[in-house]
Coordinates of C-alpha atoms in Angstrom, one line a residue:
M1 CA 25.3 20.6 -6.6
N2 CA 28.0 19.6 -4.1
S3 CA 29.3 16.1 -4.2
S4 CA 28.4 15.5 -0.6
V5 CA 25.5 16.1 1.7
P6 CA 26.5 17.5 5.1
G7 CA 26.9 14.7 7.6
F8 CA 26.6 12.0 5.0
P9 CA 29.0 10.0 2.7
A10 CA 30.2 11.8 -0.5
T11 CA 28.6 10.8 -3.7
S12 CA 30.4 10.4 -7.0
A13 CA 30.8 13.2 -9.5
A14 CA 28.3 11.6 -11.9
E15 CA 25.7 11.3 -9.2
A16 CA 26.3 14.8 -7.9
N17 CA 25.6 16.3 -11.4
L18 CA 22.4 14.3 -11.8
D19 CA 19.1 16.0 -11.2
P20 CA 17.5 14.2 -8.2
R21 CA 14.2 14.1 -10.1
L22 CA 15.9 11.8 -12.7
R23 CA 16.6 9.3 -10.0
A24 CA 13.3 9.7 -8.0
I25 CA 10.7 7.0 -8.2
A26 CA 7.0 7.9 -8.1
V27 CA 4.4 5.9 -6.0
I28 CA 1.5 5.9 -8.4
G29 CA -0.7 3.3 -6.9
M30 CA -1.4 1.8 -3.5
S31 CA -3.7 -0.8 -1.9
C32 CA -3.9 -2.5 1.5
R33 CA -5.9 -4.9 3.6
L34 CA -5.0 -4.4 7.2
P35 CA -6.7 -5.1 10.6
Q36 CA -10.0 -3.2 10.7
A37 CA -8.9 -1.3 7.6
R38 CA -10.0 -2.8 4.3
G39 CA -8.6 -0.2 1.9
L40 CA -6.7 3.1 1.9
D41 CA -9.6 5.3 3.1
A42 CA -10.4 2.9 6.0
Y43 CA -6.7 2.8 6.9
W44 CA -6.4 6.6 7.0
Q45 CA -9.5 6.8 9.2
L46 CA -8.2 4.2 11.6
L47 CA -4.9 6.1 11.9
C48 CA -6.4 9.5 12.5
S49 CA -9.1 8.3 14.9
R50 CA -6.5 6.8 17.3
T51 CA -8.0 3.3 16.8
S52 CA -6.3 0.2 18.1
A53 CA -7.1 -2.8 15.9
I54 CA -5.7 -5.2 18.4
T55 CA -8.3 -7.8 19.5
H56 CA -8.6 -11.1 21.2
T57 CA -7.5 -13.9 18.9
P58 CA -10.6 -15.2 17.0
P59 CA -11.5 -18.8 17.8
T60 CA -11.6 -19.5 14.1
R61 CA -7.8 -19.2 14.2
W62 CA -7.0 -21.1 17.3
D63 CA -7.9 -21.5 21.0
A64 CA -6.0 -18.6 22.5
E65 CA -7.0 -19.5 26.1
A66 CA -5.8 -23.0 25.8
L67 CA -2.4 -21.8 24.5
H68 CA -2.0 -19.0 27.0
D69 CA 0.5 -19.0 29.9
T70 CA 2.2 -16.2 31.8
E71 CA 5.6 -17.8 31.4
F72 CA 7.0 -17.8 27.9
T73 CA 9.2 -20.8 28.7
T74 CA 6.3 -23.1 29.2
P75 CA 6.4 -25.7 26.4
G76 CA 3.7 -25.2 23.7
K77 CA 2.3 -22.0 25.3
V78 CA 2.5 -18.3 24.6
T79 CA 2.2 -15.2 26.8
T80 CA -0.3 -13.4 24.6
R81 CA -3.9 -14.0 23.6
S82 CA -4.2 -11.0 21.3
G83 CA -3.2 -9.7 17.9
G84 CA -4.2 -7.6 14.9
Y85 CA -6.4 -9.8 12.6
L86 CA -8.2 -9.5 9.3
D87 CA -11.8 -10.6 9.0
D88 CA -11.9 -14.3 8.2
A89 CA -13.9 -13.4 5.0
D90 CA -11.0 -11.4 3.7
V91 CA -8.6 -14.4 4.3
R92 CA -10.9 -17.2 3.1
G93 CA -12.8 -15.3 0.3
F94 CA -11.4 -15.3 -3.2
D95 CA -13.1 -14.8 -6.6
A96 CA -11.2 -17.6 -8.4
S97 CA -13.2 -17.3 -11.6
F98 CA -12.2 -13.6 -11.9
F99 CA -8.6 -14.7 -12.2
G100 CA -9.4 -17.8 -14.3
I101 CA -8.4 -20.2 -11.6
S102 CA -10.3 -23.5 -11.0
P103 CA -11.9 -24.1 -7.6
R104 CA -9.7 -27.0 -7.0
E105 CA -6.5 -25.1 -7.6
A106 CA -7.8 -22.1 -5.6
Q107 CA -8.3 -24.4 -2.6
A108 CA -4.6 -25.5 -2.8
M109 CA -3.3 -21.9 -3.1
D110 CA -1.9 -20.2 0.0
P111 CA -4.3 -17.4 0.9
Q112 CA -1.3 -15.1 0.6
Q113 CA -1.1 -15.8 -3.1
R114 CA -4.8 -15.1 -3.5
M115 CA -4.7 -11.8 -1.5
L116 CA -1.7 -10.6 -3.4
L117 CA -3.5 -11.2 -6.7
E118 CA -6.5 -9.2 -5.5
L119 CA -4.5 -6.3 -4.0
A120 CA -2.1 -6.1 -7.0
W121 CA -5.1 -5.6 -9.2
E122 CA -6.5 -2.9 -6.8
A123 CA -3.2 -1.1 -6.7
L124 CA -3.0 -1.0 -10.5
E125 CA -6.5 0.4 -10.7
N126 CA -5.5 3.0 -8.0
A127 CA -2.7 3.9 -10.4
R128 CA -5.2 4.3 -13.2
T129 CA -3.4 1.5 -15.0
V130 CA -5.3 -1.1 -16.9
P131 CA -3.8 -4.5 -15.8
G132 CA -4.4 -6.0 -19.2
N133 CA -2.3 -3.4 -20.8
L134 CA 0.8 -4.6 -19.0
D135 CA 1.0 -7.9 -20.9
A136 CA 4.6 -8.6 -22.2
T137 CA 5.9 -5.4 -20.5
A138 CA 9.1 -5.4 -18.3
T139 CA 7.1 -4.9 -15.1
G140 CA 8.8 -6.3 -12.1
V141 CA 7.2 -7.9 -9.0
F142 CA 8.9 -7.8 -5.6
V143 CA 7.1 -9.4 -2.6
G144 CA 8.3 -9.6 1.0
S145 CA 7.2 -12.7 3.0
M146 CA 8.6 -14.8 5.8
W147 CA 6.0 -17.2 7.1
D148 CA 4.3 -20.3 5.6
D149 CA 1.3 -20.8 7.9
Y150 CA -0.9 -22.3 5.1
T151 CA 1.8 -25.0 4.4
T152 CA 1.8 -25.9 8.1
L153 CA -2.0 -26.1 8.0
L154 CA -2.0 -28.4 4.9
R155 CA 0.6 -30.7 6.4
D156 CA -1.8 -31.4 9.3
N157 CA -4.0 -33.1 6.7
G158 CA -1.5 -35.8 6.0
L159 CA 0.2 -37.0 2.8
E160 CA -3.0 -38.0 1.2
A161 CA -4.1 -34.4 1.0
I162 CA -1.2 -33.5 -1.3
T163 CA -2.4 -32.9 -4.9
R164 CA -0.9 -31.7 -8.2
H165 CA -1.6 -28.1 -7.2
S166 CA 0.1 -28.3 -3.8
L167 CA 3.7 -27.5 -4.8
I168 CA 2.8 -24.3 -6.8
G169 CA 0.1 -23.5 -4.3
T170 CA 2.5 -23.3 -1.3
Q171 CA 5.9 -22.5 -2.8
R172 CA 6.9 -19.0 -1.5
S173 CA 8.5 -17.9 -4.8
V174 CA 5.0 -18.1 -6.4
L175 CA 3.8 -15.3 -4.2
A176 CA 5.5 -13.0 -6.8
N177 CA 5.4 -15.3 -9.7
R178 CA 1.6 -15.7 -9.6
I179 CA 1.1 -12.0 -10.2
S180 CA 3.6 -12.0 -13.0
Y181 CA 2.0 -15.0 -14.6
H182 CA -1.5 -13.7 -14.4
L183 CA -0.7 -10.3 -15.9
G184 CA 1.9 -11.6 -18.4
L185 CA 4.7 -9.6 -16.9
T186 CA 8.3 -10.2 -18.1
G187 CA 10.3 -8.1 -15.6
P188 CA 12.0 -9.5 -12.5
S189 CA 9.7 -11.6 -10.2
L190 CA 11.0 -12.6 -6.8
T191 CA 9.9 -13.2 -3.2
V192 CA 12.2 -11.6 -0.6
D193 CA 12.8 -13.0 2.9
S194 CA 14.9 -10.8 5.1
G195 CA 12.8 -11.4 8.1
Q196 CA 10.8 -8.5 9.4
S197 CA 12.3 -6.1 7.0
S198 CA 11.3 -8.1 3.9
S199 CA 8.7 -5.8 2.4
L200 CA 10.8 -2.7 2.7
V201 CA 13.8 -4.5 1.2
A202 CA 11.4 -5.5 -1.6
V203 CA 10.6 -1.8 -2.2
H204 CA 14.3 -1.0 -2.2
L205 CA 15.0 -3.7 -4.8
A206 CA 12.1 -2.4 -6.9
V207 CA 13.5 1.1 -6.8
E208 CA 16.9 -0.1 -7.9
S209 CA 15.4 -2.2 -10.7
L210 CA 13.6 0.8 -12.0
R211 CA 16.7 3.0 -11.8
R212 CA 18.7 0.5 -13.8
G213 CA 16.1 0.3 -16.5
E214 CA 15.6 -3.4 -15.7
S215 CA 11.9 -2.8 -15.0
S216 CA 9.7 -0.2 -16.6
L217 CA 7.1 -0.5 -13.8
A218 CA 7.3 -2.2 -10.5
I219 CA 4.8 -3.8 -8.1
A220 CA 6.2 -4.0 -4.5
A221 CA 4.4 -5.7 -1.7
G222 CA 4.5 -7.4 1.6
I223 CA 2.2 -9.9 3.3
T224 CA 1.8 -11.8 6.5
L225 CA -1.2 -14.1 7.5
N226 CA -1.3 -15.7 11.0
L227 CA -3.3 -18.8 10.3
V228 CA -1.9 -21.3 12.8
P229 CA -0.6 -21.1 16.3
E230 CA 2.8 -22.5 15.5
S231 CA 4.2 -19.2 14.1
T232 CA 2.9 -17.3 17.2
V233 CA 4.3 -19.8 19.6
T234 CA 7.6 -19.7 17.7
A235 CA 7.8 -15.9 18.0
G236 CA 6.8 -16.1 21.6
K237 CA 9.5 -18.5 22.6
L238 CA 12.1 -15.9 21.7
G239 CA 10.6 -13.8 24.4
G240 CA 9.7 -10.8 22.3
L241 CA 5.9 -10.8 22.6
S242 CA 4.0 -8.4 24.8
P243 CA 1.9 -10.1 27.5
D244 CA -0.2 -6.9 27.7
G245 CA -1.4 -7.2 24.1
R246 CA 0.0 -3.7 23.3
C247 CA 3.0 -2.3 21.6
Y248 CA 4.4 0.5 23.7
T249 CA 6.8 2.1 21.2
F250 CA 9.5 4.2 22.9
D251 CA 7.5 4.1 26.1
A252 CA 8.7 3.2 29.6
R253 CA 6.2 0.3 29.6
A254 CA 7.7 -1.3 26.5
N255 CA 7.7 -5.1 27.0
G256 CA 7.5 -6.6 23.6
Y257 CA 5.4 -6.5 20.4
I258 CA 2.1 -7.9 19.4
R259 CA 1.7 -9.7 16.2
G260 CA -0.5 -8.5 13.3
E261 CA -1.4 -9.5 9.8
G262 CA -2.2 -8.0 6.5
C263 CA -1.0 -7.0 3.1
G264 CA 0.1 -3.9 1.3
V265 CA 1.0 -3.2 -2.4
V266 CA 2.5 -0.2 -4.1
V267 CA 3.0 0.5 -7.8
L268 CA 6.2 2.3 -8.7
K269 CA 7.4 4.1 -11.8
P270 CA 10.3 6.5 -12.6
L271 CA 9.1 10.0 -11.7
T272 CA 9.9 11.5 -15.1
Q273 CA 7.9 8.8 -16.9
A274 CA 5.0 9.2 -14.4
L275 CA 4.9 12.9 -15.0
A276 CA 5.0 12.4 -18.8
D277 CA 2.2 9.8 -18.6
G278 CA 0.0 12.0 -16.4
D279 CA -0.2 9.3 -13.7
P280 CA -1.5 10.0 -10.2
I281 CA 1.4 10.5 -7.8
H282 CA 0.9 9.8 -4.1
C283 CA 4.5 10.7 -3.2
V284 CA 8.0 10.2 -4.4
I285 CA 10.7 7.8 -3.3
R286 CA 13.9 9.9 -3.1
G287 CA 16.3 7.3 -1.8
S288 CA 16.7 4.0 0.0
A289 CA 19.4 1.8 1.4
V290 CA 19.8 -1.7 2.8
N291 CA 22.6 -3.2 5.0
N292 CA 23.2 -5.8 7.7
D293 CA 24.3 -5.5 11.4
G294 CA 27.3 -7.6 10.5
G295 CA 27.4 -9.2 14.0
G296 CA 26.3 -8.2 17.5
S297 CA 25.9 -9.7 20.9
S298 CA 23.5 -12.2 19.2
I299 CA 22.0 -12.8 15.8
A300 CA 18.7 -11.4 17.0
T301 CA 20.2 -8.3 18.8
P302 CA 20.2 -5.0 16.7
R303 CA 23.3 -2.8 16.5
A304 CA 22.9 1.0 16.6
A305 CA 26.0 1.6 14.5
A306 CA 24.6 -0.5 11.6
Q307 CA 21.2 1.2 11.8
E308 CA 22.9 4.6 11.8
R309 CA 25.0 3.6 8.8
V310 CA 21.9 2.5 6.7
L311 CA 20.3 5.9 7.5
R312 CA 23.3 7.8 6.3
L313 CA 23.5 5.7 3.2
A314 CA 19.8 6.3 2.4
Y315 CA 20.0 10.1 2.8
A316 CA 23.2 10.2 0.8
D317 CA 21.4 8.3 -1.9
A318 CA 18.5 10.8 -1.7
Q319 CA 21.0 13.7 -1.6
L320 CA 19.1 15.2 1.3
P321 CA 20.5 16.9 4.4
A322 CA 19.4 15.6 7.8
D323 CA 17.5 18.7 8.9
Q324 CA 15.1 18.5 6.0
V325 CA 13.5 15.3 7.3
Q326 CA 10.4 16.1 9.3
Y327 CA 9.1 12.6 10.3
V328 CA 10.3 9.0 10.5
E329 CA 8.0 6.0 10.7
L330 CA 9.9 3.8 13.1
H331 CA 10.4 0.1 13.1
G332 CA 9.3 0.7 16.6
T333 CA 8.4 -2.7 17.9
G334 CA 8.2 -1.7 21.6
T335 CA 10.9 -4.0 22.9
P336 CA 13.1 -3.0 25.8
V337 CA 16.3 -3.7 23.7
G338 CA 15.3 -2.7 20.2
D339 CA 13.7 0.7 20.9
P340 CA 16.8 2.3 22.6
V341 CA 19.0 1.0 19.8
E342 CA 16.8 2.5 17.1
A343 CA 16.5 5.8 19.0
A344 CA 20.2 6.1 19.4
A345 CA 20.8 5.5 15.7
L346 CA 18.2 8.1 14.7
G347 CA 19.6 10.6 17.1
A348 CA 23.1 10.1 15.7
A349 CA 22.2 10.2 12.0
L350 CA 19.3 12.6 11.9
G351 CA 19.0 14.4 15.3
S352 CA 22.5 15.6 15.9
E353 CA 22.4 18.5 13.4
R354 CA 18.9 19.7 14.5
E355 CA 18.1 22.6 16.8
A356 CA 16.6 21.8 20.2
D357 CA 13.3 23.5 19.2
D358 CA 13.0 21.5 15.9
P359 CA 13.0 17.8 16.9
L360 CA 12.4 15.0 14.5
H361 CA 8.9 13.6 14.9
V362 CA 8.6 9.9 15.0
G363 CA 5.8 7.3 15.4
S364 CA 5.0 3.6 14.8
V365 CA 1.9 2.1 13.2
K366 CA 2.6 -1.1 15.1
T367 CA 0.8 0.6 18.0
N368 CA -2.4 0.6 15.9
I369 CA -2.3 -2.8 14.1
G370 CA 0.5 -4.8 15.6
H371 CA 3.8 -5.9 14.1
L372 CA 3.0 -7.3 10.6
E373 CA 6.5 -8.7 10.4
S374 CA 7.3 -9.3 6.7
A375 CA 4.5 -6.8 5.8
A376 CA 5.5 -4.2 8.5
G377 CA 7.6 -2.1 6.3
I378 CA 5.0 -1.7 3.5
A379 CA 2.3 -0.9 6.1
G380 CA 4.6 1.9 7.5
L381 CA 5.3 3.1 4.0
I382 CA 1.6 3.4 3.0
K383 CA 0.9 5.1 6.3
T384 CA 3.6 7.7 5.6
A385 CA 2.5 8.1 2.0
L386 CA -1.0 8.8 3.2
S387 CA 0.3 11.3 5.7
I388 CA 2.1 13.2 2.9
K389 CA -1.0 13.1 0.7
H390 CA -3.2 14.4 3.5
R391 CA -0.5 16.7 4.9
T392 CA -1.3 15.4 8.3
L393 CA 0.6 13.3 10.8
P394 CA -1.5 10.7 12.7
P395 CA -0.7 9.8 16.3
S396 CA 1.4 7.0 17.6
L397 CA -0.5 5.2 20.3
N398 CA 0.4 4.0 23.8
F399 CA 3.0 6.6 24.6
E400 CA 2.9 8.3 28.0
S401 CA 6.5 8.6 29.3
P402 CA 9.7 7.8 27.4
N403 CA 11.8 4.7 28.0
P404 CA 14.5 5.8 30.5
N405 CA 17.1 4.5 28.1
I406 CA 15.8 6.9 25.4
P407 CA 16.7 10.5 26.1
L408 CA 14.4 12.1 23.6
D409 CA 15.4 15.7 24.2
E410 CA 19.1 14.9 23.9
L411 CA 18.5 12.9 20.7
R412 CA 16.3 15.6 19.2
L413 CA 13.3 13.3 18.8
R414 CA 9.7 13.7 19.6
V415 CA 7.0 11.0 19.6
Q416 CA 3.9 12.1 17.5
T417 CA 1.1 11.7 20.0
E418 CA -1.7 13.7 18.4
T419 CA -3.1 14.1 14.9
G420 CA -1.7 17.3 13.6
A421 CA 0.1 19.3 10.9
W422 CA 3.6 18.6 9.8
P423 CA 6.3 20.5 11.7
H424 CA 7.2 22.6 8.6
P425 CA 4.2 22.5 6.2
E426 CA 5.8 25.4 4.2
R427 CA 8.6 23.1 3.2
S428 CA 8.5 20.1 1.0
L429 CA 7.2 17.2 3.1
I430 CA 10.0 14.6 3.6
A431 CA 9.8 11.5 5.7
G432 CA 11.7 8.3 6.3
V433 CA 10.5 4.7 6.9
S434 CA 12.6 2.2 8.8
S435 CA 12.3 -1.6 9.0
W436 CA 14.8 -3.9 10.8
G437 CA 14.9 -7.7 10.3
M438 CA 15.7 -10.2 12.9
G439 CA 19.0 -11.5 11.6
G440 CA 20.3 -7.9 11.0
T441 CA 19.0 -6.9 7.6
N442 CA 18.1 -3.2 7.9
A443 CA 16.2 -1.0 5.3
H444 CA 15.3 2.7 5.2
V445 CA 13.2 4.4 2.5
I446 CA 12.8 8.2 2.1
L447 CA 9.5 9.7 0.8
E448 CA 8.8 13.2 -0.4
Q449 CA 5.7 14.9 -1.6
A450 CA 5.1 14.9 -5.3
P451 CA 6.4 17.8 -7.3
A452 CA 3.8 20.5 -8.0
E453 CA 2.7 20.3 -11.6
E454 CA 0.3 22.6 -13.5
A455 CA -2.9 20.8 -14.3
V456 CA -3.2 19.9 -18.0
Q457 CA -6.6 20.9 -19.5
E458 CA -7.5 17.9 -21.6
A459 CA -10.2 19.5 -23.6
E460 CA -11.7 23.0 -24.0
S461 CA -14.5 23.6 -21.6
P462 CA -17.9 24.4 -23.2
S463 CA -18.9 28.0 -23.2
Q464 CA -21.3 29.1 -20.5
D465 CA -24.1 29.6 -23.0
S466 CA -23.8 26.2 -24.4
G467 CA -25.3 24.5 -21.3
L468 CA -23.9 21.5 -19.5
L469 CA -22.7 18.5 -21.5
P470 CA -23.9 15.2 -20.1
V471 CA -21.2 12.9 -18.6
V472 CA -21.1 9.2 -19.1
W473 CA -19.8 6.9 -16.4
P474 CA -19.1 3.4 -17.8
V475 CA -19.2 0.5 -15.2
S476 CA -18.3 -3.1 -16.0
A477 CA -17.8 -6.4 -14.3
K478 CA -17.5 -10.1 -15.1
T479 CA -21.0 -11.0 -13.6
P480 CA -24.3 -9.1 -13.1
A481 CA -23.9 -9.4 -9.3
A482 CA -20.4 -7.9 -9.5
L483 CA -21.7 -5.1 -11.6
R484 CA -24.2 -4.2 -8.9
V485 CA -21.4 -4.2 -6.3
Q486 CA -19.3 -1.9 -8.5
A487 CA -22.2 0.5 -8.8
E488 CA -22.8 0.6 -5.1
R489 CA -19.1 1.3 -4.4
L490 CA -19.1 4.1 -6.9
A491 CA -22.4 5.4 -5.5
A492 CA -20.9 5.4 -2.0
H493 CA -17.9 7.5 -3.3
V494 CA -20.4 10.0 -4.8
R495 CA -22.4 10.2 -1.6
E496 CA -19.2 10.7 0.5
T497 CA -17.7 13.3 -1.8
G498 CA -21.0 15.2 -2.4
D499 CA -21.0 18.2 -4.7
A500 CA -17.2 18.2 -4.7
V501 CA -17.1 15.1 -7.0
D502 CA -15.4 15.8 -10.3
A503 CA -17.7 14.0 -12.7
A504 CA -15.4 14.5 -15.7
A505 CA -12.3 13.2 -13.8
V506 CA -14.3 10.1 -12.7
A507 CA -15.4 9.5 -16.2
R508 CA -11.8 9.7 -17.5
T509 CA -10.7 7.2 -14.8
L510 CA -13.6 4.8 -15.5
T511 CA -12.9 5.0 -19.3
R512 CA -9.1 4.9 -19.4
G513 CA -8.0 3.4 -16.1
R514 CA -10.4 0.4 -15.7
T515 CA -10.6 -2.9 -17.4
Q516 CA -13.8 -3.2 -19.5
F517 CA -15.4 -6.5 -18.7
E518 CA -18.4 -8.3 -20.3
E519 CA -21.2 -7.1 -18.1
R520 CA -21.6 -3.3 -18.7
A521 CA -23.6 -0.3 -17.8
A522 CA -23.5 3.4 -18.6
V523 CA -24.8 6.0 -16.3
V524 CA -25.5 9.4 -17.9
G525 CA -26.1 12.7 -16.2
E526 CA -25.3 16.4 -16.1
T527 CA -25.0 16.6 -12.3
A528 CA -23.7 14.4 -9.5
G529 CA -27.3 13.9 -8.4
D530 CA -28.2 12.6 -11.8
L531 CA -25.3 10.2 -11.8
L532 CA -25.9 9.0 -8.3
A533 CA -29.6 8.2 -9.1
G534 CA -28.5 6.1 -12.0
L535 CA -25.8 4.3 -9.9
E536 CA -28.3 3.5 -7.1
A537 CA -30.8 2.1 -9.7
L538 CA -28.0 -0.1 -11.1
A539 CA -27.0 -1.3 -7.6
A540 CA -30.7 -2.1 -6.9
D541 CA -31.1 -3.9 -10.2
R542 CA -33.9 -1.6 -11.4
P543 CA -34.4 0.5 -14.5
H544 CA -33.8 4.2 -14.7
P545 CA -33.9 6.8 -17.5
A546 CA -30.2 7.6 -16.9
L547 CA -29.1 4.0 -17.0
V548 CA -28.3 1.6 -19.9
T549 CA -27.1 -2.0 -19.3
G550 CA -26.0 -4.8 -21.6
S551 CA -23.5 -7.6 -22.2
V552 CA -20.7 -7.7 -24.7
L553 CA -21.1 -10.5 -27.2
G554 CA -17.5 -10.3 -28.5
G555 CA -15.3 -8.3 -30.7
K556 CA -14.2 -4.7 -30.4
T557 CA -16.6 -1.8 -29.6
V558 CA -17.1 0.6 -32.4
F559 CA -18.9 4.0 -32.8
V560 CA -21.4 3.8 -35.7
F561 CA -23.7 6.5 -37.2
P562 CA -26.4 4.8 -39.3
G563 CA -26.4 5.6 -43.0
Q564 CA -30.1 5.9 -43.4
G565 CA -30.2 9.6 -42.4
S566 CA -30.2 11.6 -39.1
Q567 CA -32.7 11.1 -36.4
W568 CA -32.7 14.9 -35.8
A569 CA -31.2 17.9 -37.5
G570 CA -27.6 18.6 -36.5
M571 CA -27.1 15.3 -34.7
G572 CA -23.6 15.1 -33.5
A573 CA -22.9 18.8 -34.2
H574 CA -22.8 19.8 -30.5
L575 CA -20.4 16.9 -29.7
Y576 CA -18.3 17.8 -32.7
Q577 CA -17.9 21.4 -31.5
H578 CA -17.0 20.7 -27.9
S579 CA -15.1 17.3 -28.0
P580 CA -11.8 17.6 -29.8
V581 CA -11.3 13.8 -29.6
F582 CA -14.6 13.2 -31.3
A583 CA -14.0 15.9 -33.9
Q584 CA -10.6 14.5 -34.8
Q585 CA -12.0 11.0 -35.3
L586 CA -14.9 12.3 -37.3
T587 CA -12.6 14.4 -39.5

């Protein structure tokens, strides 16, 4: 391998001789809670359906009409009445008992802490990683955050409202520390504030920690919740918010951004280890870089030279040539100043070596859900990871004609305006994700599709004349009500997937990749229909021949054959012949 990538800084001899896969980081788990998108499937559907999640500000947050004014200079007023908001139930709701937290402490906790706990758990389950198995491991936690709306809300209650839980409940460092404490993690644990680039900088730090061996696994996240009007008025006074309530990324109508809120979490592991462990791999992080503008016309004004530099550093780190990049998820706020600067940097770093008929496709999820600020980068990264997984590029909204200061053809850029295939699906799918912070901290992360690996056959399939073996789906929860909810979620998955559901794969995930709680059920069946019937009965709290329920009294589960004699001739023989794991234990 050459010691330099065309158009990028030279790498050291040691780096040049290192297989890129040895430096790559696998994204093995993801979760999100975004405007009108509670989960990965809902997020992907929102993106591909060209849905805008921007709505009028709910009255449960603040009186948007009372605060509205067409002039951003009017004291105490803001030019917009809209934003991308989560359902109030997702912000207020929290199962404190699930995490062993008292109601009084939960009330004092910033909802950002509560949501991060929930989504970190979901992301680990998405990674088929049992959270309890991470106790005392060098798992790192890196969280991007920049606002303290809940602290502002509590201060309005006066000094008398401060309790012994207030400091820990509102201290921003605890956003990361709370996850580490609950799971018993001993790796680095820090909250990052680099402004709007915070969550992508958190991902970069997680990647570097894994590469150094400082962390064995990493949880990277970003969160923003818009709970009080103060933060929106503060952003509006800078003059950056769109009075139209839309984000017109790279469009001639660009007049500012619209605020959004939400949370995203990814679970990262060195690629070589993820492959060895048989983990699910959504995509691979090939490289990343962070820098700062280092001074411009103002502290809030971006510099094209600095953004170009961070792009070159990231692709040098990834050891990838510019023309291999097929898509970039833009920072793309839709501001008259920021968009032309970003376009110029992209054109210089990634467009200059491309042919005119092979432009770089670009887009921004801010046109769908608003600018999530400290969570913007992670929202863009998850969007791009889903685009790689589904081998489809969703559209960027609100684009009709380019900003006159953005010569797209000259820069070799093209805004992705329709749902469609990648420009070169025959190649490895490679994309970049950008995030720029007010104050000048820039971050860029490069994603690539997971390497193709041959499927490993875990057990010998039964012969055709032996008939179908029944499959067991274990379901568990902390309460009977939660058990029914789990059953309904799994049933919905079966109904959506239909005959394509892999019953054995689901069984493996439920057995090895989920925590086994006290309230338990087992659904047994030979077909998806059998299993669905059992799940629906469990969800409805009614008996069914394919369903067994019970509670764990304590101690470890054991497999016992009674010593009084068999209940039928040859009991266990069929299982012994066709289950190597059972046969090995019995022998």
